[in-house]
mmCIF file of C-alpha atoms in Angstrom:
data_model
loop_
_atom_site.group_PDB
_atom_site.id
_atom_site.type_symbol
_atom_site.label_atom_id
_atom_site.label_comp_id
_atom_site.label_asym_id
_atom_site.label_seq_id
_atom_site.Cartn_x
_atom_site.Cartn_y
_atom_site.Cartn_z
ATOM 1 C CA MET A 1 -13.380 -72.861 49.692
ATOM 2 C CA SER A 2 -11.191 -75.755 49.210
ATOM 3 C CA PRO A 3 -9.898 -76.181 45.613
ATOM 4 C CA LYS A 4 -11.746 -78.169 44.020
ATOM 5 C CA PRO A 5 -10.956 -82.061 43.659
ATOM 6 C CA SER A 6 -8.997 -81.996 39.292
ATOM 7 C CA SER A 7 -11.853 -84.553 38.531
ATOM 8 C CA GLU A 8 -13.918 -81.768 39.163
ATOM 9 C CA GLN A 9 -12.488 -78.511 37.743
ATOM 10 C CA ASP A 10 -14.416 -76.629 36.088
ATOM 11 C CA PRO A 11 -13.880 -77.796 31.954
ATOM 12 C CA ILE A 12 -13.329 -74.097 32.046
ATOM 13 C CA GLU A 13 -11.960 -72.767 33.778
ATOM 14 C CA ALA A 14 -9.532 -76.039 32.916
ATOM 15 C CA GLU A 15 -8.763 -74.139 29.762
ATOM 16 C CA LEU A 16 -8.402 -70.876 31.178
ATOM 17 C CA GLU A 17 -5.157 -72.359 33.763
ATOM 18 C CA ALA A 18 -4.342 -74.748 30.803
ATOM 19 C CA ALA A 19 -3.747 -71.309 28.838
ATOM 20 C CA LEU A 20 -1.879 -68.887 31.269
ATOM 21 C CA ALA A 21 0.491 -71.401 31.649
ATOM 22 C CA ASP A 22 3.290 -69.744 30.687
ATOM 23 C CA ALA A 23 1.269 -66.504 30.480
ATOM 24 C CA SER A 24 0.777 -63.219 32.872
ATOM 25 C CA LEU A 25 -2.196 -61.156 33.380
ATOM 26 C CA LEU A 26 -0.078 -58.122 31.791
ATOM 27 C CA ASP A 27 -0.301 -60.536 28.666
ATOM 28 C CA ILE A 28 -3.678 -60.569 27.783
ATOM 29 C CA ASP A 29 -4.830 -57.862 25.988
ATOM 30 C CA GLU A 30 -8.171 -55.764 28.379
ATOM 31 C CA THR A 31 -10.195 -55.439 24.077
ATOM 32 C CA THR A 32 -10.136 -58.808 22.994
ATOM 33 C CA GLY A 33 -9.200 -61.093 25.434
ATOM 34 C CA ARG A 34 -6.717 -62.143 23.714
ATOM 35 C CA ILE A 35 -2.608 -63.472 24.752
ATOM 36 C CA ASP A 36 -0.190 -61.654 23.409
ATOM 37 C CA LYS A 37 3.284 -62.553 25.145
ATOM 38 C CA GLY A 38 5.656 -61.154 22.260
ATOM 39 C CA GLY A 39 2.775 -57.784 21.527
ATOM 40 C CA SER A 40 1.796 -58.186 18.680
ATOM 41 C CA GLN A 41 -0.766 -55.927 19.575
ATOM 42 C CA GLU A 42 2.085 -53.165 19.945
ATOM 43 C CA ARG A 43 3.234 -53.706 15.979
ATOM 44 C CA GLN A 44 1.960 -51.365 13.124
ATOM 45 C CA GLU A 45 2.773 -50.918 9.478
ATOM 46 C CA GLY A 46 6.333 -51.736 7.749
ATOM 47 C CA ASP A 47 8.561 -52.320 11.450
ATOM 48 C CA LEU A 48 10.707 -55.551 11.279
ATOM 49 C CA VAL A 49 10.808 -59.084 13.271
ATOM 50 C CA LYS A 50 12.527 -61.416 13.842
ATOM 51 C CA GLY A 51 10.663 -65.010 13.499
ATOM 52 C CA THR A 52 11.516 -68.284 12.387
ATOM 53 C CA VAL A 53 10.176 -71.139 9.532
ATOM 54 C CA VAL A 54 8.028 -73.677 10.339
ATOM 55 C CA GLY A 55 6.262 -74.693 6.858
ATOM 56 C CA VAL A 56 7.230 -74.220 3.603
ATOM 57 C CA SER A 57 5.862 -74.706 0.389
ATOM 58 C CA SER A 58 5.443 -74.177 -3.408
ATOM 59 C CA ASP A 59 3.018 -70.712 -2.620
ATOM 60 C CA ASP A 60 3.860 -70.052 0.973
ATOM 61 C CA ILE A 61 5.956 -69.594 3.503
ATOM 62 C CA ILE A 62 5.035 -70.034 6.610
ATOM 63 C CA VAL A 63 7.124 -68.192 10.071
ATOM 64 C CA GLU A 64 6.703 -68.349 13.347
ATOM 65 C CA LEU A 65 6.900 -64.701 14.704
ATOM 66 C CA GLY A 66 6.466 -65.968 19.346
ATOM 67 C CA PRO A 67 3.583 -68.301 20.903
ATOM 68 C CA ARG A 68 0.451 -67.915 18.644
ATOM 69 C CA GLN A 69 2.377 -65.415 16.039
ATOM 70 C CA GLN A 70 2.069 -66.528 12.546
ATOM 71 C CA GLY A 71 2.880 -65.045 9.128
ATOM 72 C CA VAL A 72 3.395 -65.978 5.708
ATOM 73 C CA LEU A 73 5.374 -64.846 3.013
ATOM 74 C CA ALA A 74 5.679 -65.579 -1.236
ATOM 75 C CA PRO A 75 8.688 -67.778 -1.641
ATOM 76 C CA SER A 76 9.749 -65.040 -4.097
ATOM 77 C CA GLU A 77 10.931 -62.674 -1.179
ATOM 78 C CA PHE A 78 13.936 -64.264 -1.037
ATOM 79 C CA ASP A 79 16.902 -64.740 -2.674
ATOM 80 C CA LYS A 80 17.335 -68.141 -2.944
ATOM 81 C CA PRO A 81 14.094 -70.951 -1.669
ATOM 82 C CA PRO A 82 14.478 -71.994 2.760
ATOM 83 C CA THR A 83 14.530 -74.660 4.611
ATOM 84 C CA VAL A 84 12.518 -75.121 7.803
ATOM 85 C CA GLY A 85 14.198 -73.831 11.087
ATOM 86 C CA GLU A 86 15.530 -70.480 9.518
ATOM 87 C CA THR A 87 15.274 -67.424 11.193
ATOM 88 C CA TYR A 88 15.796 -64.160 8.982
ATOM 89 C CA GLU A 89 14.224 -60.562 9.550
ATOM 90 C CA PHE A 90 10.337 -59.703 8.479
ATOM 91 C CA SER A 91 8.734 -56.234 8.031
ATOM 92 C CA MET A 92 4.802 -56.459 9.018
ATOM 93 C CA HIS A 93 2.551 -54.963 6.890
ATOM 94 C CA GLY A 94 -1.111 -55.973 8.334
ATOM 95 C CA GLN A 95 -3.068 -59.231 8.167
ATOM 96 C CA LYS A 96 -5.424 -61.711 7.069
ATOM 97 C CA ASP A 97 -7.105 -64.161 8.170
ATOM 98 C CA GLY A 98 -4.883 -64.714 11.345
ATOM 99 C CA LEU A 99 -2.092 -64.038 9.642
ATOM 100 C CA TRP A 100 0.826 -61.027 9.231
ATOM 101 C CA LEU A 101 1.382 -60.561 5.919
ATOM 102 C CA LEU A 102 5.167 -59.908 5.323
ATOM 103 C CA SER A 103 8.253 -58.580 3.511
ATOM 104 C CA ARG A 104 11.906 -59.919 3.327
ATOM 105 C CA ARG A 105 12.584 -58.062 0.620
ATOM 106 C CA LYS A 106 11.064 -54.440 2.229
ATOM 107 C CA ALA A 107 13.204 -55.485 5.678
ATOM 108 C CA LYS A 108 16.482 -55.719 3.831
ATOM 109 C CA ALA A 109 14.990 -52.096 2.379
ATOM 110 C CA LEU A 110 14.432 -51.259 5.533
ATOM 111 C CA ALA A 111 17.418 -52.224 7.421
ATOM 112 C CA ALA A 112 19.993 -50.627 4.853
ATOM 113 C CA TRP A 113 17.899 -47.679 5.557
ATOM 114 C CA SER A 114 19.094 -47.677 8.551
ATOM 115 C CA GLU A 115 22.699 -48.405 8.108
ATOM 116 C CA ILE A 116 23.603 -46.133 5.184
ATOM 117 C CA GLN A 117 24.454 -42.343 5.844
ATOM 118 C CA GLN A 118 25.737 -39.528 3.250
ATOM 119 C CA GLY A 119 28.959 -39.700 3.143
ATOM 120 C CA SER A 120 29.621 -42.939 3.177
ATOM 121 C CA ARG A 121 31.049 -45.347 0.745
ATOM 122 C CA VAL A 122 28.868 -47.769 -0.862
ATOM 123 C CA GLN A 123 29.300 -50.736 -3.626
ATOM 124 C CA ALA A 124 26.582 -49.188 -6.504
ATOM 125 C CA GLU A 125 25.523 -51.859 -9.399
ATOM 126 C CA ILE A 126 24.298 -49.876 -12.146
ATOM 127 C CA THR A 127 20.047 -50.976 -13.104
ATOM 128 C CA ALA A 128 19.821 -48.786 -16.059
ATOM 129 C CA VAL A 129 20.279 -45.799 -18.128
ATOM 130 C CA ASN A 130 18.155 -42.261 -16.914
ATOM 131 C CA SER A 131 17.374 -38.904 -17.781
ATOM 132 C CA GLY A 132 20.677 -37.118 -17.066
ATOM 133 C CA GLY A 133 22.798 -40.535 -15.014
ATOM 134 C CA LEU A 134 22.236 -44.284 -13.965
ATOM 135 C CA GLU A 135 19.451 -45.810 -11.807
ATOM 136 C CA VAL A 136 22.045 -47.653 -9.051
ATOM 137 C CA LYS A 137 21.047 -50.501 -6.545
ATOM 138 C CA VAL A 138 22.959 -50.869 -3.246
ATOM 139 C CA GLY A 139 21.240 -54.207 -1.700
ATOM 140 C CA PRO A 140 18.537 -53.044 -1.481
ATOM 141 C CA LEU A 141 17.767 -49.717 -2.383
ATOM 142 C CA ASN A 142 16.889 -48.048 -5.493
ATOM 143 C CA GLY A 143 19.663 -45.365 -6.459
ATOM 144 C CA PHE A 144 21.257 -42.499 -9.075
ATOM 145 C CA LEU A 145 24.634 -41.713 -10.006
ATOM 146 C CA PRO A 146 24.361 -38.635 -12.062
ATOM 147 C CA ALA A 147 26.154 -38.414 -15.012
ATOM 148 C CA SER A 148 28.511 -35.944 -14.175
ATOM 149 C CA GLN A 149 29.756 -37.730 -10.953
ATOM 150 C CA ALA A 150 30.280 -40.992 -13.006
ATOM 151 C CA SER A 151 33.519 -40.965 -13.503
ATOM 152 C CA GLY A 152 36.646 -38.527 -13.159
ATOM 153 C CA SER A 153 36.195 -36.922 -16.720
ATOM 154 C CA ARG A 154 32.988 -37.375 -19.575
ATOM 155 C CA VAL A 155 31.325 -40.600 -20.008
ATOM 156 C CA GLU A 156 30.467 -40.861 -23.529
ATOM 157 C CA ASP A 157 28.160 -43.475 -23.654
ATOM 158 C CA LEU A 158 26.824 -44.359 -20.385
ATOM 159 C CA SER A 159 24.983 -46.861 -21.783
ATOM 160 C CA THR A 160 28.727 -49.265 -21.395
ATOM 161 C CA LEU A 161 28.885 -48.458 -17.280
ATOM 162 C CA VAL A 162 25.116 -50.608 -17.090
ATOM 163 C CA GLY A 163 25.731 -54.167 -14.971
ATOM 164 C CA GLN A 164 28.927 -52.382 -14.108
ATOM 165 C CA ARG A 165 30.273 -52.380 -10.180
ATOM 166 C CA LEU A 166 31.459 -48.693 -8.829
ATOM 167 C CA GLU A 167 32.542 -47.787 -5.222
ATOM 168 C CA CYS A 168 30.632 -44.748 -4.618
ATOM 169 C CA ILE A 169 30.080 -41.801 -2.099
ATOM 170 C CA VAL A 170 27.139 -41.303 -0.868
ATOM 171 C CA THR A 171 25.697 -36.967 -1.216
ATOM 172 C CA GLU A 172 22.311 -36.904 -0.825
ATOM 173 C CA MET A 173 20.001 -39.048 1.010
ATOM 174 C CA ASP A 174 15.709 -38.489 2.040
ATOM 175 C CA LYS A 175 15.143 -41.080 3.797
ATOM 176 C CA SER A 176 10.897 -40.109 4.276
ATOM 177 C CA LYS A 177 10.691 -40.482 0.813
ATOM 178 C CA LYS A 178 12.552 -43.354 -0.199
ATOM 179 C CA ARG A 179 16.077 -41.856 -2.288
ATOM 180 C CA PHE A 180 18.807 -41.204 -2.063
ATOM 181 C CA VAL A 181 21.908 -40.320 -4.488
ATOM 182 C CA VAL A 182 25.496 -41.416 -5.213
ATOM 183 C CA SER A 183 29.110 -40.332 -7.530
ATOM 184 C CA HIS A 184 32.130 -42.499 -8.304
ATOM 185 C CA ARG A 185 33.400 -39.239 -9.350
ATOM 186 C CA ARG A 186 34.567 -38.148 -4.924
ATOM 187 C CA VAL A 187 35.546 -41.922 -4.369
ATOM 188 C CA ILE A 188 37.789 -40.762 -7.440
ATOM 189 C CA GLU A 189 38.353 -37.657 -6.836
ATOM 190 C CA ALA A 190 39.407 -38.320 -2.387
ATOM 191 C CA ASP A 191 41.615 -41.873 -3.608
ATOM 192 C CA ARG A 192 43.575 -39.172 -6.123
ATOM 193 C CA ALA A 193 44.073 -36.586 -3.249
ATOM 194 C CA GLU A 194 45.014 -39.036 -0.218
ATOM 195 C CA LYS A 195 47.312 -40.656 -3.873
ATOM 196 C CA GLN A 196 48.818 -36.997 -4.265
ATOM 197 C CA ALA A 197 49.486 -36.441 -0.676
ATOM 198 C CA GLU A 198 51.417 -39.912 -0.360
ATOM 199 C CA MET A 199 52.952 -38.979 -3.186
ATOM 200 C CA ALA A 200 53.803 -36.052 -2.930
ATOM 201 C CA GLY A 201 56.060 -36.594 0.415
ATOM 202 C CA SER A 202 57.708 -39.056 -1.317
ATOM 203 C CA MET A 203 58.852 -35.935 -3.891
ATOM 204 C CA GLY A 204 59.678 -33.408 -3.729
ATOM 205 C CA VAL A 205 61.718 -29.976 -5.874
ATOM 206 C CA GLY A 206 63.366 -31.064 -8.104
ATOM 207 C CA THR A 207 62.824 -34.855 -8.441
ATOM 208 C CA GLU A 208 63.356 -36.381 -12.061
ATOM 209 C CA VAL A 209 60.479 -38.062 -13.362
ATOM 210 C CA SER A 210 58.709 -39.558 -15.888
ATOM 211 C CA GLY A 211 55.370 -39.697 -16.815
ATOM 212 C CA ARG A 212 52.483 -40.508 -19.668
ATOM 213 C CA ILE A 213 50.582 -36.987 -21.367
ATOM 214 C CA THR A 214 46.924 -37.767 -20.615
ATOM 215 C CA ARG A 215 45.911 -34.838 -21.864
ATOM 216 C CA ILE A 216 47.499 -31.374 -23.935
ATOM 217 C CA GLU A 217 45.010 -27.885 -23.559
ATOM 218 C CA ALA A 218 46.854 -24.469 -24.994
ATOM 219 C CA PHE A 219 48.436 -23.460 -21.618
ATOM 220 C CA GLY A 220 50.384 -27.057 -20.833
ATOM 221 C CA ALA A 221 50.407 -30.590 -21.075
ATOM 222 C CA PHE A 222 49.489 -33.355 -18.328
ATOM 223 C CA VAL A 223 51.063 -35.893 -17.455
ATOM 224 C CA ASP A 224 49.806 -38.902 -15.672
ATOM 225 C CA LEU A 225 53.209 -39.939 -13.052
ATOM 226 C CA GLY A 226 51.364 -42.759 -11.501
ATOM 227 C CA GLY A 227 48.225 -42.137 -10.079
ATOM 228 C CA ILE A 228 48.580 -38.572 -10.517
ATOM 229 C CA GLU A 229 48.445 -35.880 -12.409
ATOM 230 C CA GLY A 230 51.414 -32.856 -13.221
ATOM 231 C CA LEU A 231 51.183 -30.092 -15.352
ATOM 232 C CA VAL A 232 54.170 -28.853 -17.398
ATOM 233 C CA HIS A 233 53.033 -25.260 -18.660
ATOM 234 C CA VAL A 234 53.596 -23.908 -22.388
ATOM 235 C CA SER A 235 56.519 -21.761 -21.014
ATOM 236 C CA GLN A 236 58.659 -25.229 -19.285
ATOM 237 C CA ILE A 237 57.852 -27.110 -22.709
ATOM 238 C CA SER A 238 61.548 -26.928 -23.958
ATOM 239 C CA ARG A 239 64.112 -23.727 -24.375
ATOM 240 C CA ALA A 240 62.771 -22.882 -27.895
ATOM 241 C CA ARG A 241 59.216 -20.671 -28.651
ATOM 242 C CA VAL A 242 56.092 -23.132 -27.622
ATOM 243 C CA ASN A 243 53.293 -21.171 -29.494
ATOM 244 C CA HIS A 244 51.007 -24.121 -29.100
ATOM 245 C CA PRO A 245 51.579 -27.535 -27.366
ATOM 246 C CA ASN A 246 50.584 -29.866 -29.650
ATOM 247 C CA ASP A 247 53.110 -28.836 -32.367
ATOM 248 C CA VAL A 248 55.995 -31.181 -30.059
ATOM 249 C CA LEU A 249 54.120 -33.573 -27.768
ATOM 250 C CA LYS A 250 51.005 -35.800 -29.247
ATOM 251 C CA GLN A 251 48.183 -37.166 -26.506
ATOM 252 C CA GLY A 252 49.467 -41.271 -24.874
ATOM 253 C CA GLN A 253 53.812 -38.931 -24.898
ATOM 254 C CA ASP A 254 56.250 -40.836 -22.908
ATOM 255 C CA VAL A 255 57.749 -37.546 -21.033
ATOM 256 C CA ARG A 256 60.827 -37.323 -18.477
ATOM 257 C CA CYS A 257 60.113 -34.165 -16.568
ATOM 258 C CA LEU A 258 62.020 -32.966 -13.662
ATOM 259 C CA ILE A 259 59.239 -31.240 -10.187
ATOM 260 C CA VAL A 260 58.914 -27.466 -10.158
ATOM 261 C CA LYS A 261 56.927 -26.843 -8.122
ATOM 262 C CA ILE A 262 54.747 -28.516 -5.211
ATOM 263 C CA GLU A 263 51.378 -26.753 -3.985
ATOM 264 C CA GLU A 264 48.398 -27.867 -1.875
ATOM 265 C CA GLY A 265 49.765 -30.866 -0.478
ATOM 266 C CA GLY A 266 50.412 -32.297 -3.338
ATOM 267 C CA LYS A 267 47.107 -31.121 -5.795
ATOM 268 C CA ARG A 268 48.856 -28.898 -8.081
ATOM 269 C CA ILE A 269 52.944 -30.335 -9.155
ATOM 270 C CA GLY A 270 54.931 -28.096 -11.962
ATOM 271 C CA LEU A 271 56.737 -30.258 -14.050
ATOM 272 C CA SER A 272 59.598 -29.092 -16.488
ATOM 273 C CA MET A 273 60.490 -30.863 -19.315
ATOM 274 C CA LYS A 274 63.368 -28.358 -20.654
ATOM 275 C CA ALA A 275 64.943 -29.129 -17.787
ATOM 276 C CA PHE A 276 66.769 -31.783 -18.846
ATOM 277 C CA GLU A 277 67.817 -29.283 -22.236
ATOM 278 C CA PRO A 278 71.157 -27.837 -22.057
ATOM 279 C CA ASP A 279 71.032 -23.951 -21.253
ATOM 280 C CA PRO A 280 71.277 -21.894 -24.487
ATOM 281 C CA TRP A 281 71.866 -18.803 -22.926
ATOM 282 C CA GLU A 282 74.735 -20.238 -21.163
ATOM 283 C CA GLY A 283 77.723 -18.001 -22.521
ATOM 284 C CA ILE A 284 76.198 -15.906 -24.512
ATOM 285 C CA SER A 285 78.138 -13.176 -23.979
ATOM 286 C CA MET A 286 80.835 -14.497 -25.461
ATOM 287 C CA LYS A 287 79.081 -15.445 -28.035
ATOM 288 C CA TYR A 288 77.061 -12.546 -29.550
ATOM 289 C CA PRO A 289 79.157 -8.811 -27.996
ATOM 290 C CA PRO A 290 78.655 -5.993 -28.889
ATOM 291 C CA ASP A 291 78.161 -4.238 -32.401
ATOM 292 C CA THR A 292 77.564 -8.361 -33.401
ATOM 293 C CA ILE A 293 74.268 -7.830 -36.951
ATOM 294 C CA VAL A 294 72.388 -11.385 -36.381
ATOM 295 C CA GLN A 295 70.166 -12.815 -38.597
ATOM 296 C CA GLY A 296 66.100 -13.410 -36.572
ATOM 297 C CA LYS A 297 62.918 -13.833 -36.855
ATOM 298 C CA VAL A 298 59.665 -11.460 -34.765
ATOM 299 C CA VAL A 299 57.608 -13.665 -32.650
ATOM 300 C CA ARG A 300 56.306 -10.747 -30.415
ATOM 301 C CA ILE A 301 55.032 -7.425 -30.941
ATOM 302 C CA ALA A 302 54.550 -5.104 -27.859
ATOM 303 C CA ASP A 303 53.525 -1.930 -27.833
ATOM 304 C CA PHE A 304 56.705 -1.099 -26.812
ATOM 305 C CA GLY A 305 59.025 -2.788 -29.168
ATOM 306 C CA ALA A 306 59.436 -7.117 -31.086
ATOM 307 C CA PHE A 307 61.085 -9.600 -28.933
ATOM 308 C CA VAL A 308 63.483 -11.367 -31.974
ATOM 309 C CA GLU A 309 64.463 -15.306 -31.539
ATOM 310 C CA ILE A 310 68.217 -14.932 -32.624
ATOM 311 C CA GLU A 311 67.889 -18.800 -32.377
ATOM 312 C CA PRO A 312 65.997 -21.454 -30.735
ATOM 313 C CA GLY A 313 65.803 -20.261 -25.885
ATOM 314 C CA VAL A 314 67.287 -17.106 -27.361
ATOM 315 C CA ASP A 315 65.236 -14.073 -27.827
ATOM 316 C CA GLY A 316 66.699 -10.059 -28.120
ATOM 317 C CA LEU A 317 63.999 -6.974 -27.978
ATOM 318 C CA VAL A 318 64.244 -4.141 -30.729
ATOM 319 C CA HIS A 319 63.231 -1.069 -28.757
ATOM 320 C CA ILE A 320 60.777 1.285 -30.709
ATOM 321 C CA SER A 321 62.722 3.626 -30.863
ATOM 322 C CA GLN A 322 65.647 1.330 -32.630
ATOM 323 C CA ILE A 323 63.590 -0.164 -35.546
ATOM 324 C CA SER A 324 63.579 3.305 -37.041
ATOM 325 C CA SER A 325 65.960 5.927 -37.627
ATOM 326 C CA ASP A 326 65.216 9.473 -36.370
ATOM 327 C CA HIS A 327 64.235 11.339 -39.413
ATOM 328 C CA ASN A 328 61.290 8.342 -40.379
ATOM 329 C CA ARG A 329 59.858 7.931 -36.580
ATOM 330 C CA ILE A 330 57.410 5.188 -35.605
ATOM 331 C CA ASN A 331 54.051 4.793 -33.883
ATOM 332 C CA ARG A 332 53.380 1.585 -33.330
ATOM 333 C CA VAL A 333 54.971 -1.401 -33.536
ATOM 334 C CA GLY A 334 52.774 -3.747 -35.520
ATOM 335 C CA ASP A 335 52.591 -0.590 -38.194
ATOM 336 C CA VAL A 336 56.196 -1.897 -39.714
ATOM 337 C CA LEU A 337 56.339 -5.490 -37.990
ATOM 338 C CA LYS A 338 55.727 -9.208 -38.250
ATOM 339 C CA SER A 339 55.202 -11.741 -36.098
ATOM 340 C CA GLY A 340 57.174 -14.081 -37.878
ATOM 341 C CA GLN A 341 58.800 -11.627 -40.163
ATOM 342 C CA GLU A 342 62.898 -12.451 -40.926
ATOM 343 C CA LEU A 343 64.930 -9.452 -39.506
ATOM 344 C CA THR A 344 68.968 -8.565 -39.406
ATOM 345 C CA VAL A 345 69.608 -7.193 -36.384
ATOM 346 C CA ARG A 346 73.277 -5.300 -34.180
ATOM 347 C CA VAL A 347 73.650 -6.790 -31.218
ATOM 348 C CA GLN A 348 73.528 -3.702 -28.208
ATOM 349 C CA SER A 349 74.040 -5.474 -25.619
ATOM 350 C CA VAL A 350 73.811 -8.925 -23.093
ATOM 351 C CA ASP A 351 73.161 -9.156 -19.344
ATOM 352 C CA PRO A 352 72.437 -13.537 -18.533
ATOM 353 C CA SER A 353 72.142 -12.544 -15.772
ATOM 354 C CA GLN A 354 68.131 -11.167 -16.366
ATOM 355 C CA ASN A 355 68.527 -12.952 -20.111
ATOM 356 C CA ARG A 356 68.079 -10.407 -22.572
ATOM 357 C CA ILE A 357 69.109 -9.269 -23.971
ATOM 358 C CA SER A 358 68.980 -5.246 -26.086
ATOM 359 C CA LEU A 359 68.425 -5.348 -29.618
ATOM 360 C CA SER A 360 69.078 -2.144 -33.018
ATOM 361 C CA MET A 361 67.791 -2.635 -36.221
ATOM 362 C CA LEU A 362 70.432 0.310 -36.854
ATOM 363 C CA ASP A 363 73.642 0.652 -37.322
ATOM 364 C CA GLU A 364 75.938 2.444 -34.820
ATOM 365 C CA ARG A 365 75.718 5.853 -36.945
ATOM 366 C CA GLY A 366 71.889 5.267 -36.261
ATOM 367 C CA ALA A 367 71.251 4.461 -39.845
ATOM 368 C CA LYS A 368 68.483 1.293 -41.054
ATOM 369 C CA ILE A 369 71.174 -1.479 -41.017
ATOM 370 C CA GLY A 370 71.186 -2.553 -45.103
ATOM 371 C CA SER A 371 69.767 0.918 -46.454
ATOM 372 C CA GLU A 372 72.382 2.869 -48.441
ATOM 373 C CA ASP A 373 73.166 4.745 -45.465
ATOM 374 C CA ALA A 374 74.375 2.269 -43.683
ATOM 375 C CA VAL A 375 78.456 1.487 -43.649
ATOM 376 C CA ASP A 376 79.591 -1.247 -41.827
ATOM 377 C CA ALA A 377 81.296 0.691 -39.010
ATOM 378 C CA ALA A 378 84.028 -1.909 -39.086
ATOM 379 C CA ASP A 379 84.899 -1.621 -42.950
ATOM 380 C CA LEU A 380 84.907 2.092 -42.012
ATOM 381 C CA ARG A 381 87.611 1.258 -39.118
ATOM 382 C CA GLY A 382 89.419 -0.772 -41.097
ATOM 383 C CA VAL A 383 89.761 1.657 -43.544
ATOM 384 C CA ILE A 384 91.251 3.910 -41.053
ATOM 385 C CA GLU A 385 93.366 1.502 -39.759
ATOM 386 C CA GLU A 386 95.389 1.439 -43.326
ATOM 387 C CA THR A 387 95.172 4.965 -44.065
ATOM 388 C CA LYS A 388 97.465 5.812 -40.782
ATOM 389 C CA GLY A 389 101.170 6.941 -41.379
ATOM 390 C CA LYS A 390 100.159 8.248 -44.599
ATOM 391 C CA ASP A 391 99.793 11.180 -45.719
ATOM 392 C CA LEU A 392 95.493 11.757 -45.723
ATOM 393 C CA GLY A 393 95.824 14.427 -48.992
ATOM 394 C CA THR A 394 91.522 12.979 -48.974
ATOM 395 C CA ASN A 395 88.805 13.915 -47.308
ATOM 396 C CA LEU A 396 85.911 12.325 -45.424
ATOM 397 C CA GLY A 397 83.297 11.550 -48.136
ATOM 398 C CA SER A 398 86.893 9.859 -50.188
ATOM 399 C CA LEU A 399 87.499 8.068 -46.809
ATOM 400 C CA PHE A 400 83.678 7.122 -46.913
ATOM 401 C CA LYS A 401 83.276 6.431 -50.269
ATOM 402 C CA LYS A 402 86.333 3.645 -50.286
ATOM 403 C CA ALA A 403 84.179 1.930 -47.186
ATOM 404 C CA LEU A 404 81.519 1.797 -49.474
ATOM 405 C CA ASP A 405 83.424 0.682 -52.191
ATOM 406 C CA LYS A 406 85.158 -1.478 -49.979
ATOM 407 C CA ASN A 407 82.001 -3.252 -48.564
ATOM 408 C CA ALA A 408 80.229 -3.536 -51.939
#
């Protein structure tokens, strides 16, 4: 049967042919009979779709989504008013009066969720103080920054951070609940570790450095070396004994140090300030030969004796057996001596290679120095020398008496 001339074609048939002019039978929904070349029947709530703005008014923005598919959304969904012909990505949220209800903001959030990953670095804007931390925005997404992760050190007033933008690392995330947690402290630590490794590669033990004291603890002082920190242990502050770093140092003080230790790729840097001071043990044997009588101060009490400082940086040990004479033995050093007590002691021996000096509170004959029984051995020897070659018509007691009278 030959086709009818166009002038005789059935009006309904003509309308159908026009509708199918640029569509295939596969684009016709079997249930509704609608032509859906863009696949609108397969789209679901929350799907992302690209569309072109075709209409702009004060109340609505009309978007073309595909053949015979349009959507609508409010102008407030845009950061700035759109213009006809611009293309954007939208999320779909049901239909009303044959139009898809669209959202630009939710589309941006969905796109952002697809990009954000745990461990990635992001720019977070601090928007408010929350219980236990701060509320942040990463693009269109809302997240949480715990107070302990807001800085490399404690922040007393979190509200001072509101409005700031901080680089953070995503530490936790749950896309199903649209929640994530970030840390600015992790960024600081990671950058510091990288800088430490870089600086450690350019420095070595024995390198002289300058820095500023940032924190003082009982065990030492932390020094900023220009992005990385080193520690001057209390034993490395001075040759003289330092009980607490606060006694000789203050926060913000500029110091010169020598690197004495680098560990863990630069994470632990040991510094010394006393390395630039003269070594008080140099020439100590000549300065304090055996039997020299010196004044000192007790700086530490131990079970086996007392450490006595005879000059800054030079301590000697008075063993418990050298504190009292045999007939006055002691059981506990602390019963007889106290820290800070001034003493007169005698040098017994010096070992400069080990920085050790043995001291005694007894004279050469075992008598307590300064007691009535003590006689200065040097004076006694002098009296004996004076009598050499002479008639020793005297007894030993007379010699001692003469020595005592000389010493008086």
